[in-house]
């Protein structure tokens, strides 16, 4: 099974989702890196990054 991450805005709208990671840790690391890039290039009209969720295929998402 493959792992994925989802980056949510502060108002819980999905900003980005990426998958195909072999491990949960790999998905967490990639999600954190993308969230950091998104925060550093924040647009004035965006709501910003709220949280990163990690899951495995049809599993329930867990907050990191």
Coordinates of N, CA and C in Angstrom, one line a residue:
X1 N 0.8 -1.2 0.0 CA 0.0 0.0 0.0 C 0.9 1.2 0.0
X2 N 0.4 2.3 -0.6 CA 1.1 3.5 -0.7 C 0.6 4.6 0.3
X3 N 1.4 5.4 0.8 CA 1.1 6.5 1.7 C 0.9 7.8 0.9
X4 N 0.1 8.7 1.4 CA -0.1 10.0 0.8 C -0.2 11.1 1.9
X5 N 0.0 12.3 1.5 CA -0.2 13.4 2.4 C -1.2 14.4 1.7
X6 N -1.8 15.2 2.6 CA -2.7 16.3 2.1 C -2.5 17.5 3.0
X7 N -2.3 18.6 2.3 CA -2.1 19.9 3.1 C -3.4 20.7 3.0
X8 N -3.8 21.0 4.2 CA -5.1 21.8 4.3 C -4.8 23.2 4.7
X9 N -5.7 24.1 4.3 CA -5.6 25.5 4.6 C -6.2 25.7 6.0
X10 N -6.0 26.9 6.6 CA -6.5 27.2 7.9 C -8.1 27.1 8.0
X11 N -8.7 27.1 6.8 CA -10.2 26.9 6.8 C -10.6 25.5 6.3
X12 N -9.6 24.6 6.4 CA -9.8 23.2 6.0 C -10.1 22.9 4.6
X13 N -9.7 23.8 3.7 CA -9.8 23.5 2.3 C -8.5 22.8 1.8
X14 N -8.6 21.8 1.0 CA -7.4 21.1 0.5 C -6.6 22.0 -0.4
X15 N -5.3 22.1 -0.1 CA -4.4 22.9 -0.9 C -3.6 22.1 -1.8
X16 N -3.2 20.9 -1.3 CA -2.3 20.0 -2.1 C -2.4 18.6 -1.6
X17 N -2.4 17.6 -2.5 CA -2.4 16.2 -2.1 C -1.4 15.5 -3.0
X18 N -0.6 14.6 -2.4 CA 0.4 13.9 -3.2 C 0.6 12.5 -2.6
X19 N 0.8 11.5 -3.4 CA 0.8 10.2 -2.9 C 1.9 9.3 -3.6
X20 N 1.8 8.0 -3.2 CA 2.8 7.1 -3.8 C 4.0 6.9 -2.9
X21 N 4.0 7.3 -1.7 CA 5.2 7.1 -0.8 C 5.2 5.7 -0.2
X22 N 6.4 5.2 -0.1 CA 6.6 3.8 0.4 C 6.3 3.7 1.9
X23 N 6.6 4.8 2.7 CA 6.4 4.7 4.1 C 5.7 6.0 4.6
X24 N 5.2 5.8 5.8 CA 4.5 7.0 6.4 C 5.4 8.1 6.7
X25 N 6.6 7.8 7.1 CA 7.6 8.8 7.4 C 8.0 9.6 6.1
X26 N 8.1 8.9 5.0 CA 8.4 9.6 3.7 C 7.3 10.5 3.4
X27 N 6.1 10.1 3.6 CA 4.9 11.0 3.3 C 4.9 12.2 4.2
X28 N 5.2 12.0 5.5 CA 5.3 13.1 6.4 C 6.4 14.1 6.1
X29 N 7.5 13.6 5.7 CA 8.7 14.5 5.4 C 8.3 15.3 4.1
X30 N 7.8 14.7 3.1 CA 7.5 15.4 1.9 C 6.4 16.4 2.1
X31 N 5.4 16.1 2.9 CA 4.3 17.0 3.3 C 4.8 18.2 4.0
X32 N 5.7 18.0 4.9 CA 6.3 19.1 5.7 C 7.1 20.0 4.8
X33 N 7.9 19.4 3.9 CA 8.7 20.2 3.0 C 7.8 21.1 2.1
X34 N 6.8 20.5 1.5 CA 5.9 21.3 0.7 C 5.1 22.3 1.4
X35 N 4.7 22.0 2.7 CA 4.0 23.0 3.5 C 5.0 24.2 3.8
X36 N 6.2 23.9 4.0 CA 7.2 25.0 4.3 C 7.4 25.9 3.1
X37 N 7.5 25.2 1.9 CA 7.6 26.0 0.6 C 6.4 26.9 0.4
X38 N 5.2 26.3 0.7 CA 4.0 27.1 0.6 C 3.9 28.3 1.5
X39 N 4.3 28.1 2.8 CA 4.4 29.2 3.7 C 5.3 30.3 3.3
X40 N 6.5 29.9 2.8 CA 7.5 30.8 2.4 C 7.1 31.6 1.2
X41 N 6.3 31.1 0.4 CA 5.8 31.8 -0.8 C 4.3 32.2 -0.7
X42 N 3.9 32.5 0.5 CA 2.5 32.8 0.8 C 2.0 34.0 -0.1
X43 N 0.9 33.8 -0.6 CA 0.2 34.8 -1.4 C -0.6 35.7 -0.5
X44 N -0.8 37.0 -0.7 CA -1.5 37.8 0.2 C -3.0 37.4 0.3
X45 N -3.6 36.8 -0.8 CA -5.0 36.5 -0.7 C -5.3 35.0 -0.3
X46 N -4.2 34.3 0.1 CA -4.4 32.9 0.5 C -4.7 32.8 2.0
X47 N -5.3 31.7 2.4 CA -5.6 31.6 3.8 C -4.5 30.9 4.6
X48 N -3.4 30.4 3.9 CA -2.3 29.9 4.5 C -2.4 28.4 4.9
X49 N -1.3 27.8 5.2 CA -1.3 26.4 5.6 C -1.8 26.2 7.0
X50 N -2.8 25.3 7.1 CA -3.3 25.0 8.5 C -2.8 23.7 9.1
X51 N -2.8 22.6 8.3 CA -2.3 21.4 8.9 C -2.0 20.4 7.7
X52 N -1.2 19.4 8.1 CA -0.8 18.3 7.2 C -1.4 17.0 7.7
X53 N -2.1 16.3 6.8 CA -2.7 15.0 7.1 C -2.0 13.9 6.3
X54 N -1.8 12.8 6.9 CA -1.1 11.6 6.3 C -2.0 10.4 6.4
X55 N -2.1 9.7 5.3 CA -3.0 8.5 5.3 C -2.4 7.4 4.3
X56 N -3.1 6.3 4.4 CA -2.7 5.2 3.5 C -3.9 4.7 2.7
X57 N -3.9 5.0 1.4 CA -5.0 4.6 0.5 C -6.3 5.0 1.1
X58 N -7.2 4.0 1.5 CA -8.5 4.3 2.0 C -8.6 4.5 3.5
X59 N -7.4 4.4 4.2 CA -7.4 4.6 5.7 C -7.8 6.0 6.0
X60 N -8.3 6.1 7.3 CA -8.6 7.5 7.8 C -7.4 8.3 8.0
X61 N -7.5 9.6 7.6 CA -6.3 10.5 7.8 C -6.0 10.7 9.2
X62 N -4.7 10.9 9.5 CA -4.2 11.2 10.8 C -3.4 12.5 10.7
X63 N -3.6 13.3 11.8 CA -3.0 14.7 11.8 C -1.5 14.6 12.3
X64 N -0.6 15.3 11.6 CA 0.8 15.4 12.0 C 1.2 16.8 12.2

